Amino acid sequence: MENKNKMLSDSQPVDSLIGGKWVAAEKKIDVTNPVDGSILAKVSSASPDLCLSGVDAAQTAFASWKSTAPRARAEILRKSFEIMIAEQESLARLITLENGKVLADARAEVAYAAEFFRWFSEEAVRIDGDYRRAPSGANWLLVTRQPVGVALLATPWNFPAAMATRKIGPALAAGCTVVLKPASETPLTALAIAEIMQRAGVPDGVVNVVVPSPSGPAVGAMLKSDKVRKLSFTGSTQVGSMLLAQAAENVINCTMELGGNAPFIVFDDADLPGAIDGAMLAKMRNGGAACTAANRFFVHEKIYDAFADGLTARMGALVLGDGLDSKTNVGPLVSKSQQQQVAKFVEMAKSDGAVVACGGSAAADGSYGYFPTVLTEVSFDSPILREEIFGPVAPLVRFTDRDDVLAHANSVEHGLVSYVYTRDIGRGMRVAEALESGMVGLNRGLVSDPAAPFGGVKQSGLGREGAHDGLLAFLETKYVAGNW
Ligand code: NAD
C-alpha cells in the first residue's frame, strides 16, 4: 500500500485488493497526471492468475454475502456513501489528478458517485417477489429473486468514481460479490473507493479490485472461469461487443453501457438562453469526455446564427488549464492519444467545409488539453458526425425540416441519449418518442440521475443502470410452482 508521491494521500492504495488483502505485484503500471505527463503512482499490475484469485475470493465470499440480511448489506452501502461525502474534497482532488477534469466536475462526480451507494442502500431492502394462484386454480405461483452470483465489473476512465459505484452499489445490494477492473489510466479512484468500503465494514472478498495491463488476457481469463456469472461493462462499443462475444461462451448475463453520439436538437421556438445553457452542460460536462456528451448539434435555420454566436461566446471564454487551478474551466484530455484523436476529428470536419468559430487547436503547453471548439457550417454528411468526439468540440448543423432532422439524428448506430429544445411540449414529446435513444433530455442538458434508468439502445448497450432496473440487473428471477 506504500505510496511515495507527495500529491497523493499516504493511505492511497496502489495494489490489488483480493479477499480483503492488498496484494503487491512486481510489474507496475504508471498512472500519469494528464496536465504534465508526470507519474502520479505506480500501481501493481495484476496478472491473469491474480485476477482469477480475485474471482475465487469473490466466489468464497458469495455464500455468506448472499445470505447476509438485506438491511445489513444496506447499512454498509449507506456508510460508504457517508464516508465518500465526508471525504469529497480529497476524492475530487484524486480524480482531477489522474483524470484531468476540473475540480468542480470532480466534486460533482464524487457527489453523483456517492448517491449510487445511498440509492442502492435504499433499494437493497426492496427486492420484491410475487405470490399468486395459477389461472387454472390448480397450484400456486411463487416468484422470488436471487443474486446472479460473482460479477465482473469493468469501468472506463472518464468517470472513475461514478462508473464504479453505479455497478458496485446494485451488485452488493442484490447480494452479489464483485471483482472490479477499473481503467488502467485511472485506477487510483477505484482503489480509494474500495478502501473506503473496507472502512465501512464490507466483508473480505465481497469487493475485489484488480488492475491488469494489458486488460484483454486477464478479462478473458475471468470470463472463461465458470465462476463469473455476470459481466457489467461500461466503455466503448468496440470493446463491449468483443466482450459480449467472449461472455457468450459461458452464457454470462451481461449489462453493457457503451458509446454514445448524442444529437442536440434546437427548434426555432426554443428558449435560446436556456438552450445555450443546456448545450454548455451537455457538451462540456467532464470537458466533453462523457458518453452522454452532445456530439451533433442540429439547430433550426431561423435561430442558427444567434445560437452559434451565443455558444461561441461561452465556449471561447472557457479557460483551459490545470484542473486543480480554480481559474480553470476545462482540464486536459486523459492522454496524448485522446488529444490527437480530437485534433484529427476537427481536421476531418475542416476539410469537409466546417468553419472554426473558436478553438480548433491543441494546447501548446505540453498538456493533453484541447481548446473548447465550435465548428459552424457543418454539413449533415460531415464525417465528424459519425464519430464519438469525446472532447470539447461542438459541430453545428443547420436544419429546416423536423422529419429530416429526426432521420439524421437516428441515422447512426449509437442510441444512448438525445437532447431536444422546444417550447412546444407536445412537439418535444413526439420527437422524444421518435428518437432512437434510451434517454432524452427535454429542455434539459443533463439526464444522469441515480434514481433514473440509464442506458442505451442499438449499439449503445444492453440493460439499464440506476433506478430499480439497476438492482434487477444483478438478480435472477426464480419461480416455484407450489402445490399444497
Ligand atoms: P474502453 O472500451 O477502451 O475501456 C473500457 C474498459 O475496458 C477499461 O477498463 C479498459 O481497460 C477495458 N478494456 C479495454 N480493452 C479491453 C480488452 N481488449 N479486453 C477487456 N477489457 C478491455 O473505453 P474507455 O476509452 O475507457 O472509455 C470511453 C468509452 O466509454 C466511450 O466510448 C464512452 O462513450 C464509453 N462510456 C459509456 C458510458 C455509458 O454509460 N454508456 C459511460 C461512460 C463511458
Short mmCIF file of C-alpha atoms and ligand atoms in Angstrom, two decimals:
data_model
loop_
_atom_site.label_atom_id
_atom_site.label_comp_id
_atom_site.label_asym_id
_atom_site.label_seq_id
_atom_site.Cartn_x
_atom_site.Cartn_y
_atom_site.Cartn_z
CA MET A 1 0.00 0.00 0.00
CA GLU A 2 3.06 2.22 0.12
CA ASN A 3 2.90 5.32 -1.95
CA LYS A 4 5.64 7.92 -2.12
CA ASN A 5 4.09 10.60 -4.33
CA LYS A 6 3.53 13.75 -2.31
CA MET A 7 0.49 14.63 -4.46
CA LEU A 8 -1.37 11.60 -3.10
CA SER A 9 -2.54 10.83 0.41
CA ASP A 10 -0.41 8.41 2.47
CA SER A 11 -3.28 5.96 2.66
CA GLN A 12 -3.77 5.81 -1.13
CA PRO A 13 -3.81 2.11 -2.12
CA VAL A 14 -1.79 1.12 -5.18
CA ASP A 15 -2.09 -2.70 -5.08
CA SER A 16 -4.77 -5.24 -5.96
CA LEU A 17 -7.45 -5.94 -3.37
CA ILE A 18 -8.03 -9.70 -3.12
CA GLY A 19 -10.09 -11.28 -0.36
CA GLY A 20 -9.63 -8.23 1.88
CA LYS A 21 -5.81 -8.10 1.47
CA TRP A 22 -3.76 -5.62 -0.57
CA VAL A 23 -1.54 -7.70 -2.82
CA ALA A 24 1.52 -6.13 -4.47
CA ALA A 25 2.90 -7.26 -7.83
CA GLU A 26 6.34 -6.78 -9.26
CA LYS A 27 5.07 -5.42 -12.55
CA LYS A 28 3.78 -1.85 -12.23
CA ILE A 29 1.55 0.44 -14.27
CA ASP A 30 2.45 4.14 -14.38
CA VAL A 31 -0.53 6.34 -13.59
CA THR A 32 0.13 9.79 -15.02
CA ASN A 33 -1.18 13.28 -14.45
CA PRO A 34 -2.61 14.45 -17.81
CA VAL A 35 -1.70 18.03 -17.06
CA ASP A 36 2.05 17.41 -17.43
CA GLY A 37 2.50 13.69 -18.04
CA SER A 38 4.26 13.26 -14.67
CA ILE A 39 3.95 9.91 -12.89
CA LEU A 40 1.47 10.07 -10.01
CA ALA A 41 1.76 6.48 -8.83
CA LYS A 42 2.98 3.04 -9.78
CA VAL A 43 0.07 0.67 -9.43
CA SER A 44 0.52 -3.11 -9.19
CA SER A 45 -0.40 -4.76 -12.47
CA ALA A 46 -2.48 -7.84 -11.69
CA SER A 47 -1.55 -10.95 -13.69
CA PRO A 48 -4.36 -13.10 -15.13
CA ASP A 49 -3.67 -15.59 -12.29
CA LEU A 50 -4.04 -12.92 -9.64
CA CYS A 51 -7.28 -11.77 -11.30
CA LEU A 52 -8.53 -15.34 -11.10
CA SER A 53 -7.70 -15.41 -7.40
CA GLY A 54 -9.90 -12.29 -7.12
CA VAL A 55 -12.70 -14.30 -8.72
CA ASP A 56 -12.04 -17.15 -6.25
CA ALA A 57 -12.17 -14.71 -3.32
CA ALA A 58 -15.48 -13.32 -4.61
CA GLN A 59 -16.84 -16.83 -5.02
CA THR A 60 -15.84 -17.76 -1.46
CA ALA A 61 -17.43 -14.60 -0.02
CA PHE A 62 -20.63 -15.05 -2.07
CA ALA A 63 -22.04 -17.83 0.14
CA SER A 64 -22.27 -15.64 3.23
CA TRP A 65 -22.88 -12.29 1.49
CA LYS A 66 -25.98 -13.52 -0.37
CA SER A 67 -27.48 -14.66 2.94
CA THR A 68 -26.49 -11.51 4.83
CA ALA A 69 -29.62 -9.61 5.80
CA PRO A 70 -30.56 -7.00 3.15
CA ARG A 71 -30.65 -4.40 5.93
CA ALA A 72 -27.04 -5.24 6.89
CA ARG A 73 -25.95 -5.02 3.24
CA ALA A 74 -27.79 -1.70 3.00
CA GLU A 75 -26.04 -0.29 6.08
CA ILE A 76 -22.60 -0.91 4.56
CA LEU A 77 -23.59 0.90 1.38
CA ARG A 78 -25.07 3.75 3.42
CA LYS A 79 -21.89 4.03 5.48
CA SER A 80 -19.81 4.04 2.25
CA PHE A 81 -21.99 6.92 0.98
CA GLU A 82 -21.40 8.86 4.19
CA ILE A 83 -17.62 8.41 4.10
CA MET A 84 -17.46 9.41 0.43
CA ILE A 85 -19.36 12.60 1.15
CA ALA A 86 -17.20 13.34 4.21
CA GLU A 87 -14.09 12.84 2.06
CA GLN A 88 -15.48 14.51 -1.06
CA GLU A 89 -12.68 17.04 -1.36
CA SER A 90 -9.78 14.58 -1.22
CA LEU A 91 -11.53 12.16 -3.59
CA ALA A 92 -12.27 15.01 -6.01
CA ARG A 93 -8.61 16.04 -5.96
CA LEU A 94 -7.59 12.46 -6.69
CA ILE A 95 -9.97 12.30 -9.68
CA THR A 96 -8.59 15.58 -11.03
CA LEU A 97 -5.02 14.35 -10.60
CA GLU A 98 -5.43 11.12 -12.52
CA ASN A 99 -8.20 12.07 -14.96
CA GLY A 100 -7.55 15.75 -15.60
CA LYS A 101 -11.13 17.03 -15.21
CA VAL A 102 -11.54 20.31 -13.34
CA LEU A 103 -12.14 20.19 -9.59
CA ALA A 104 -15.74 21.43 -9.93
CA ASP A 105 -16.52 18.48 -12.23
CA ALA A 106 -14.63 16.10 -9.94
CA ARG A 107 -16.58 17.29 -6.86
CA ALA A 108 -19.82 16.81 -8.79
CA GLU A 109 -18.70 13.33 -9.77
CA VAL A 110 -17.97 12.34 -6.16
CA ALA A 111 -21.44 13.54 -5.08
CA TYR A 112 -23.05 11.68 -8.01
CA ALA A 113 -20.98 8.55 -7.35
CA ALA A 114 -21.81 8.52 -3.63
CA GLU A 115 -25.52 8.85 -4.48
CA PHE A 116 -25.41 5.40 -6.10
CA PHE A 117 -24.42 3.94 -2.72
CA ARG A 118 -27.24 5.83 -0.99
CA TRP A 119 -29.81 4.94 -3.64
CA PHE A 120 -28.90 1.23 -3.65
CA SER A 121 -28.74 1.12 0.16
CA GLU A 122 -32.43 2.05 -0.09
CA GLU A 123 -33.09 -0.45 -2.90
CA ALA A 124 -31.38 -3.35 -1.07
CA VAL A 125 -34.41 -3.70 1.20
CA ARG A 126 -36.90 -3.56 -1.70
CA ILE A 127 -36.16 -6.80 -3.53
CA ASP A 128 -39.65 -7.91 -4.44
CA GLY A 129 -41.36 -11.22 -5.18
CA ASP A 130 -44.80 -12.45 -6.13
CA TYR A 131 -47.31 -14.99 -4.81
CA ARG A 132 -50.30 -15.86 -6.98
CA ARG A 133 -52.76 -18.57 -7.77
CA ALA A 134 -52.28 -20.15 -11.22
CA PRO A 135 -55.10 -19.17 -13.63
CA SER A 136 -56.20 -22.81 -13.71
CA GLY A 137 -56.57 -22.74 -9.92
CA ALA A 138 -54.55 -25.96 -9.75
CA ASN A 139 -51.46 -24.65 -7.97
CA TRP A 140 -49.58 -21.61 -6.68
CA LEU A 141 -47.01 -19.46 -8.44
CA LEU A 142 -44.26 -18.16 -6.20
CA VAL A 143 -41.69 -15.79 -7.63
CA THR A 144 -38.56 -14.77 -5.79
CA ARG A 145 -35.30 -13.11 -6.76
CA GLN A 146 -31.79 -14.32 -6.10
CA PRO A 147 -28.39 -12.70 -6.69
CA VAL A 148 -26.85 -13.66 -10.03
CA GLY A 149 -23.51 -14.57 -8.42
CA VAL A 150 -19.97 -13.32 -8.85
CA ALA A 151 -19.94 -10.20 -11.00
CA LEU A 152 -17.07 -8.86 -13.08
CA LEU A 153 -17.31 -5.07 -13.32
CA ALA A 154 -15.21 -3.22 -15.91
CA THR A 155 -15.19 0.57 -15.99
CA PRO A 156 -13.78 3.39 -18.19
CA TRP A 157 -11.50 6.29 -17.28
CA ASN A 158 -13.93 9.16 -17.85
CA PHE A 159 -15.94 8.79 -14.61
CA PRO A 160 -13.54 6.77 -12.42
CA ALA A 161 -15.74 7.04 -9.30
CA ALA A 162 -19.31 7.06 -10.62
CA MET A 163 -18.96 4.19 -13.09
CA ALA A 164 -17.56 2.05 -10.25
CA THR A 165 -20.26 2.89 -7.67
CA ARG A 166 -23.05 2.60 -10.28
CA LYS A 167 -22.07 -1.09 -10.52
CA ILE A 168 -20.80 -1.94 -7.01
CA GLY A 169 -23.88 -0.38 -5.36
CA PRO A 170 -26.56 -2.53 -7.04
CA ALA A 171 -24.35 -5.64 -7.09
CA LEU A 172 -23.85 -5.57 -3.33
CA ALA A 173 -27.47 -4.57 -2.70
CA ALA A 174 -28.58 -7.65 -4.66
CA GLY A 175 -26.23 -9.94 -2.72
CA CYS A 176 -23.59 -10.37 -5.44
CA THR A 177 -19.85 -10.20 -4.79
CA VAL A 178 -17.61 -8.44 -7.28
CA VAL A 179 -14.27 -8.15 -8.99
CA LEU A 180 -13.84 -4.57 -10.21
CA LYS A 181 -11.48 -3.87 -13.09
CA PRO A 182 -11.07 -0.11 -13.47
CA ALA A 183 -9.40 1.51 -16.49
CA SER A 184 -5.62 1.41 -16.14
CA GLU A 185 -5.47 5.18 -16.88
CA THR A 186 -7.46 5.97 -13.69
CA PRO A 187 -7.28 3.11 -11.17
CA LEU A 188 -6.46 5.21 -8.08
CA THR A 189 -10.02 6.42 -7.51
CA ALA A 190 -11.44 2.89 -7.69
CA LEU A 191 -8.80 1.66 -5.22
CA ALA A 192 -9.60 4.57 -2.88
CA ILE A 193 -13.32 3.72 -3.03
CA ALA A 194 -12.56 0.06 -2.21
CA GLU A 195 -10.55 1.21 0.80
CA ILE A 196 -13.49 3.40 1.90
CA MET A 197 -15.77 0.36 1.61
CA GLN A 198 -13.39 -1.60 3.84
CA ARG A 199 -13.72 1.13 6.46
CA ALA A 200 -17.50 0.98 6.01
CA GLY A 201 -17.33 -2.68 7.03
CA VAL A 202 -17.58 -4.59 3.74
CA PRO A 203 -16.56 -8.19 4.46
CA ASP A 204 -13.37 -9.59 2.92
CA GLY A 205 -13.82 -10.87 -0.61
CA VAL A 206 -17.11 -9.06 -1.29
CA VAL A 207 -15.30 -6.30 -3.21
CA ASN A 208 -12.07 -7.22 -5.02
CA VAL A 209 -10.16 -4.84 -7.29
CA VAL A 210 -7.61 -5.76 -9.96
CA VAL A 211 -5.79 -3.57 -12.47
CA PRO A 212 -4.31 -5.81 -15.15
CA SER A 213 -2.30 -4.37 -18.03
CA PRO A 214 -2.95 -5.36 -20.73
CA SER A 215 -6.62 -5.86 -19.89
CA GLY A 216 -7.53 -8.35 -22.61
CA PRO A 217 -5.93 -11.60 -21.38
CA ALA A 218 -6.95 -11.06 -17.74
CA VAL A 219 -10.56 -10.15 -18.55
CA GLY A 220 -10.68 -13.08 -20.98
CA ALA A 221 -9.43 -15.49 -18.31
CA MET A 222 -12.00 -14.25 -15.79
CA LEU A 223 -14.84 -14.59 -18.31
CA LYS A 224 -13.70 -18.12 -19.09
CA SER A 225 -13.73 -19.11 -15.40
CA ASP A 226 -17.06 -20.75 -14.75
CA LYS A 227 -17.42 -18.77 -11.51
CA VAL A 228 -18.23 -15.41 -13.12
CA ARG A 229 -22.00 -15.20 -13.69
CA LYS A 230 -22.37 -11.52 -14.53
CA LEU A 231 -20.45 -9.02 -16.66
CA SER A 232 -21.28 -5.36 -16.19
CA PHE A 233 -19.21 -3.31 -18.61
CA THR A 234 -19.01 0.41 -19.32
CA GLY A 235 -16.76 1.52 -22.14
CA SER A 236 -16.50 1.71 -25.89
CA THR A 237 -18.82 -0.13 -28.25
CA GLN A 238 -15.79 -1.74 -29.88
CA VAL A 239 -14.51 -3.38 -26.67
CA GLY A 240 -18.05 -4.05 -25.43
CA SER A 241 -19.04 -6.06 -28.46
CA MET A 242 -15.83 -8.09 -28.21
CA LEU A 243 -16.54 -8.89 -24.55
CA LEU A 244 -20.14 -9.84 -25.40
CA ALA A 245 -18.75 -12.46 -27.79
CA GLN A 246 -16.40 -13.77 -25.08
CA ALA A 247 -19.19 -13.80 -22.48
CA ALA A 248 -21.39 -15.78 -24.87
CA GLU A 249 -19.15 -18.82 -24.46
CA ASN A 250 -20.30 -19.33 -20.85
CA VAL A 251 -23.70 -17.66 -21.42
CA ILE A 252 -22.83 -14.93 -18.91
CA ASN A 253 -25.52 -12.39 -18.01
CA CYS A 254 -24.38 -9.02 -19.47
CA THR A 255 -25.14 -5.37 -18.90
CA MET A 256 -23.36 -3.16 -21.43
CA GLU A 257 -23.14 0.63 -21.19
CA LEU A 258 -21.38 1.60 -24.40
CA GLY A 259 -20.57 4.61 -26.51
CA GLY A 260 -22.86 7.48 -27.46
CA ASN A 261 -23.26 10.02 -30.26
CA ALA A 262 -25.94 12.30 -28.85
CA PRO A 263 -27.91 14.66 -31.10
CA PHE A 264 -28.81 18.04 -29.59
CA ILE A 265 -31.80 19.43 -31.49
CA VAL A 266 -32.78 23.08 -31.10
CA PHE A 267 -36.14 24.04 -32.65
CA ASP A 268 -36.91 27.60 -33.74
CA ASP A 269 -39.24 28.21 -30.77
CA ALA A 270 -36.64 27.16 -28.17
CA ASP A 271 -35.76 29.38 -25.23
CA LEU A 272 -32.40 30.48 -26.65
CA PRO A 273 -30.50 31.29 -23.41
CA GLY A 274 -31.88 28.05 -21.89
CA ALA A 275 -30.75 26.07 -24.94
CA ILE A 276 -27.26 27.58 -24.78
CA ASP A 277 -27.02 26.78 -21.04
CA GLY A 278 -28.17 23.24 -21.81
CA ALA A 279 -25.68 22.95 -24.66
CA MET A 280 -22.82 24.00 -22.39
CA LEU A 281 -23.81 21.39 -19.84
CA ALA A 282 -24.44 18.63 -22.37
CA LYS A 283 -21.20 19.38 -24.24
CA MET A 284 -18.77 20.47 -21.56
CA ARG A 285 -19.58 18.31 -18.51
CA ASN A 286 -16.34 16.43 -17.95
CA GLY A 287 -14.61 18.50 -20.65
CA GLY A 288 -16.65 16.72 -23.32
CA ALA A 289 -15.41 13.28 -22.27
CA ALA A 290 -18.81 11.82 -21.41
CA CYS A 291 -20.82 9.11 -23.13
CA THR A 292 -23.78 11.48 -22.75
CA ALA A 293 -21.93 14.40 -24.39
CA ALA A 294 -23.85 16.29 -27.07
CA ASN A 295 -21.93 15.30 -30.17
CA ARG A 296 -24.06 16.61 -33.05
CA PHE A 297 -25.86 19.96 -32.75
CA PHE A 298 -28.82 20.35 -35.12
CA VAL A 299 -30.10 23.93 -34.94
CA HIS A 300 -33.11 25.31 -36.80
CA GLU A 301 -32.09 27.72 -39.52
CA LYS A 302 -34.16 30.57 -38.00
CA ILE A 303 -32.10 30.68 -34.82
CA TYR A 304 -28.88 29.07 -36.05
CA ASP A 305 -26.81 32.28 -36.15
CA ALA A 306 -27.97 33.50 -32.74
CA PHE A 307 -27.34 30.07 -31.20
CA ALA A 308 -23.90 29.79 -32.85
CA ASP A 309 -22.89 33.27 -31.68
CA GLY A 310 -24.10 32.61 -28.12
CA LEU A 311 -22.42 29.22 -27.87
CA THR A 312 -19.17 30.52 -29.40
CA ALA A 313 -19.04 33.37 -26.87
CA ARG A 314 -19.49 30.92 -23.97
CA MET A 315 -17.09 28.27 -25.30
CA GLY A 316 -14.46 30.82 -26.29
CA ALA A 317 -14.47 32.29 -22.76
CA LEU A 318 -13.62 28.98 -21.08
CA VAL A 319 -10.14 28.78 -19.57
CA LEU A 320 -8.16 25.65 -20.44
CA GLY A 321 -5.54 24.54 -17.94
CA ASP A 322 -4.70 22.56 -14.84
CA GLY A 323 -7.90 21.17 -13.33
CA LEU A 324 -6.63 21.88 -9.81
CA ASP A 325 -6.42 25.62 -10.55
CA SER A 326 -9.64 27.39 -9.50
CA LYS A 327 -9.47 29.68 -12.58
CA THR A 328 -9.61 26.72 -14.95
CA ASN A 329 -12.91 25.72 -16.59
CA VAL A 330 -11.64 22.90 -18.77
CA GLY A 331 -8.92 20.41 -17.92
CA PRO A 332 -6.77 18.39 -20.32
CA LEU A 333 -7.94 15.21 -22.01
CA VAL A 334 -6.83 11.99 -20.36
CA SER A 335 -3.98 11.10 -22.72
CA LYS A 336 -1.90 12.20 -25.68
CA SER A 337 -3.69 9.73 -27.95
CA GLN A 338 -7.07 11.17 -26.92
CA GLN A 339 -5.79 14.67 -27.71
CA GLN A 340 -4.55 13.54 -31.14
CA GLN A 341 -7.87 11.85 -31.83
CA VAL A 342 -9.85 15.03 -31.12
CA ALA A 343 -7.45 17.07 -33.31
CA LYS A 344 -7.92 14.55 -36.13
CA PHE A 345 -11.74 14.84 -35.94
CA VAL A 346 -11.54 18.64 -36.18
CA GLU A 347 -9.24 18.44 -39.23
CA MET A 348 -11.66 15.97 -40.83
CA ALA A 349 -14.54 18.42 -40.36
CA LYS A 350 -12.49 21.37 -41.67
CA SER A 351 -11.57 19.55 -44.84
CA ASP A 352 -15.29 18.93 -45.32
CA GLY A 353 -16.00 22.68 -45.17
CA ALA A 354 -16.60 23.32 -41.45
CA VAL A 355 -15.62 26.77 -40.15
CA VAL A 356 -13.79 27.11 -36.82
CA ALA A 357 -15.73 29.73 -34.81
CA CYS A 358 -13.48 29.32 -31.74
CA GLY A 359 -10.74 26.98 -30.57
CA GLY A 360 -9.63 24.47 -33.16
CA SER A 361 -6.20 23.62 -31.76
CA ALA A 362 -4.43 21.59 -29.11
CA ALA A 363 -2.87 23.28 -26.06
CA ALA A 364 0.70 24.33 -26.70
CA ASP A 365 1.87 23.94 -23.09
CA GLY A 366 2.71 20.24 -23.29
CA SER A 367 -0.53 19.21 -21.56
CA TYR A 368 -3.09 16.93 -23.23
CA GLY A 369 -5.52 19.84 -23.45
CA TYR A 370 -7.62 20.87 -26.46
CA PHE A 371 -9.22 24.31 -26.71
CA PRO A 372 -13.03 24.43 -26.49
CA THR A 373 -14.12 24.49 -30.11
CA VAL A 374 -17.24 25.44 -32.04
CA LEU A 375 -17.48 24.33 -35.67
CA THR A 376 -20.14 26.02 -37.81
CA GLU A 377 -21.45 25.23 -41.29
CA VAL A 378 -21.01 21.53 -40.65
CA SER A 379 -22.89 19.52 -43.29
CA PHE A 380 -25.31 16.70 -42.45
CA ASP A 381 -22.84 14.30 -44.07
CA SER A 382 -19.67 15.54 -42.38
CA PRO A 383 -17.57 12.60 -41.18
CA ILE A 384 -17.16 14.18 -37.71
CA LEU A 385 -20.87 13.48 -37.05
CA ARG A 386 -20.22 9.74 -37.27
CA GLU A 387 -17.52 9.79 -34.55
CA GLU A 388 -17.82 9.92 -30.77
CA ILE A 389 -15.63 13.03 -30.32
CA PHE A 390 -15.07 12.64 -26.54
CA GLY A 391 -13.61 16.12 -26.28
CA PRO A 392 -14.62 19.82 -26.13
CA VAL A 393 -15.76 20.18 -29.76
CA ALA A 394 -19.28 21.24 -30.81
CA PRO A 395 -20.18 20.75 -34.51
CA LEU A 396 -23.24 22.83 -35.53
CA VAL A 397 -25.51 21.77 -38.42
CA ARG A 398 -28.42 23.83 -39.85
CA PHE A 399 -31.82 22.22 -40.34
CA THR A 400 -35.23 23.34 -41.55
CA ASP A 401 -37.45 20.26 -41.52
CA ARG A 402 -38.48 18.21 -38.45
CA ASP A 403 -38.64 14.84 -40.23
CA ASP A 404 -35.34 15.47 -41.91
CA VAL A 405 -33.58 16.25 -38.63
CA LEU A 406 -35.14 13.19 -36.97
CA ALA A 407 -33.92 10.96 -39.78
CA HIS A 408 -30.40 12.34 -39.41
CA ALA A 409 -30.48 12.12 -35.61
CA ASN A 410 -31.46 8.45 -35.91
CA SER A 411 -29.04 7.64 -38.71
CA VAL A 412 -26.13 6.49 -36.52
CA GLU A 413 -25.50 3.15 -34.83
CA HIS A 414 -25.44 4.68 -31.35
CA GLY A 415 -28.56 5.45 -29.33
CA LEU A 416 -27.66 6.46 -25.79
CA VAL A 417 -29.16 9.91 -25.25
CA SER A 418 -30.68 12.75 -27.27
CA TYR A 419 -31.45 16.35 -26.32
CA VAL A 420 -34.40 18.39 -27.60
CA TYR A 421 -35.11 22.08 -27.02
CA THR A 422 -38.55 23.47 -27.85
CA ARG A 423 -41.22 25.47 -26.01
CA ASP A 424 -43.90 23.27 -27.62
CA ILE A 425 -44.01 20.34 -25.19
CA GLY A 426 -46.33 18.37 -27.48
CA ARG A 427 -43.76 18.56 -30.26
CA GLY A 428 -40.98 17.81 -27.78
CA MET A 429 -42.74 14.65 -26.59
CA ARG A 430 -43.47 13.46 -30.13
CA VAL A 431 -39.84 13.96 -31.09
CA ALA A 432 -38.69 12.28 -27.85
CA GLU A 433 -40.80 9.24 -28.75
CA ALA A 434 -39.40 9.08 -32.27
CA LEU A 435 -35.74 9.44 -31.27
CA GLU A 436 -33.86 6.15 -31.22
CA SER A 437 -32.13 6.54 -27.87
CA GLY A 438 -32.54 5.10 -24.40
CA MET A 439 -32.76 8.56 -22.80
CA VAL A 440 -33.93 12.01 -23.87
CA GLY A 441 -33.23 15.38 -22.26
CA LEU A 442 -36.27 17.58 -23.00
CA ASN A 443 -35.24 21.20 -22.37
CA ARG A 444 -32.51 19.76 -20.13
CA GLY A 445 -28.82 19.27 -20.81
CA LEU A 446 -28.28 16.65 -18.09
CA VAL A 447 -30.09 13.33 -17.74
CA SER A 448 -27.88 11.42 -15.27
CA ASP A 449 -29.64 10.61 -12.00
CA PRO A 450 -29.11 7.55 -9.76
CA ALA A 451 -32.90 7.24 -9.46
CA ALA A 452 -33.39 7.06 -13.26
CA PRO A 453 -32.77 4.12 -15.61
CA PHE A 454 -29.59 4.96 -17.50
CA GLY A 455 -28.77 3.13 -20.71
CA GLY A 456 -28.91 3.00 -24.46
CA VAL A 457 -30.44 1.24 -27.43
CA LYS A 458 -28.82 0.00 -30.66
CA GLN A 459 -25.03 -0.19 -30.29
CA SER A 460 -25.07 1.96 -27.15
CA GLY A 461 -25.74 -1.03 -24.98
CA LEU A 462 -27.91 -3.59 -23.29
CA GLY A 463 -29.72 -3.17 -19.98
CA ARG A 464 -30.00 -0.26 -17.58
CA GLU A 465 -28.10 1.04 -14.56
CA GLY A 466 -29.53 3.13 -11.73
CA ALA A 467 -33.19 3.17 -10.62
CA HIS A 468 -34.78 -0.16 -9.62
CA ASP A 469 -33.68 -1.56 -13.01
CA GLY A 470 -30.05 -1.35 -11.89
CA LEU A 471 -30.80 -3.69 -8.98
CA LEU A 472 -32.73 -6.13 -11.19
CA ALA A 473 -29.65 -6.39 -13.42
CA PHE A 474 -27.89 -8.29 -10.60
CA LEU A 475 -30.85 -10.54 -9.73
CA GLU A 476 -32.19 -13.73 -11.27
CA THR A 477 -35.89 -14.48 -11.11
CA LYS A 478 -36.76 -17.85 -9.58
CA TYR A 479 -40.23 -19.29 -9.90
CA VAL A 480 -41.54 -22.09 -7.72
CA ALA A 481 -44.69 -23.94 -8.78
CA GLY A 482 -46.28 -24.93 -5.48
CA ASN A 483 -48.98 -27.35 -4.56
CA TRP A 484 -50.35 -27.74 -1.04
P1 NAD B 1 -12.64 1.29 -23.39
O1 NAD B 1 -13.65 0.44 -24.04
O2 NAD B 1 -11.34 1.46 -24.07
O3 NAD B 1 -12.31 0.71 -21.94
C1 NAD B 1 -13.31 0.38 -21.00
C2 NAD B 1 -12.77 -0.69 -20.08
O4 NAD B 1 -12.46 -1.86 -20.83
C3 NAD B 1 -11.49 -0.29 -19.37
O5 NAD B 1 -11.49 -0.85 -18.09
C4 NAD B 1 -10.43 -0.94 -20.24
O6 NAD B 1 -9.22 -1.18 -19.54
C5 NAD B 1 -11.12 -2.22 -20.63
N1 NAD B 1 -10.59 -2.82 -21.86
C6 NAD B 1 -10.02 -2.19 -22.90
N2 NAD B 1 -9.68 -3.09 -23.86
C7 NAD B 1 -10.06 -4.30 -23.38
C8 NAD B 1 -9.97 -5.63 -23.89
N3 NAD B 1 -9.42 -5.87 -25.08
N4 NAD B 1 -10.46 -6.63 -23.16
C9 NAD B 1 -11.01 -6.38 -21.96
N5 NAD B 1 -11.12 -5.17 -21.41
C10 NAD B 1 -10.64 -4.13 -22.12
O7 NAD B 1 -13.34 2.68 -23.09
P2 NAD B 1 -12.68 3.99 -22.46
O8 NAD B 1 -11.83 4.62 -23.50
O9 NAD B 1 -12.07 3.71 -21.13
O10 NAD B 1 -13.97 4.88 -22.18
C11 NAD B 1 -14.56 5.64 -23.15
C12 NAD B 1 -15.77 4.94 -23.73
O11 NAD B 1 -16.65 4.59 -22.68
C13 NAD B 1 -16.57 5.84 -24.64
O12 NAD B 1 -16.97 5.13 -25.79
C14 NAD B 1 -17.79 6.21 -23.80
O13 NAD B 1 -18.92 6.56 -24.53
C15 NAD B 1 -17.98 4.97 -23.02
N6 NAD B 1 -18.78 5.24 -21.81
C16 NAD B 1 -20.06 4.81 -21.78
C17 NAD B 1 -20.85 5.07 -20.67
C18 NAD B 1 -22.27 4.60 -20.61
O14 NAD B 1 -22.83 4.59 -19.52
N7 NAD B 1 -22.90 4.21 -21.71
C19 NAD B 1 -20.32 5.78 -19.59
C20 NAD B 1 -19.00 6.21 -19.66
C21 NAD B 1 -18.23 5.92 -20.78
#
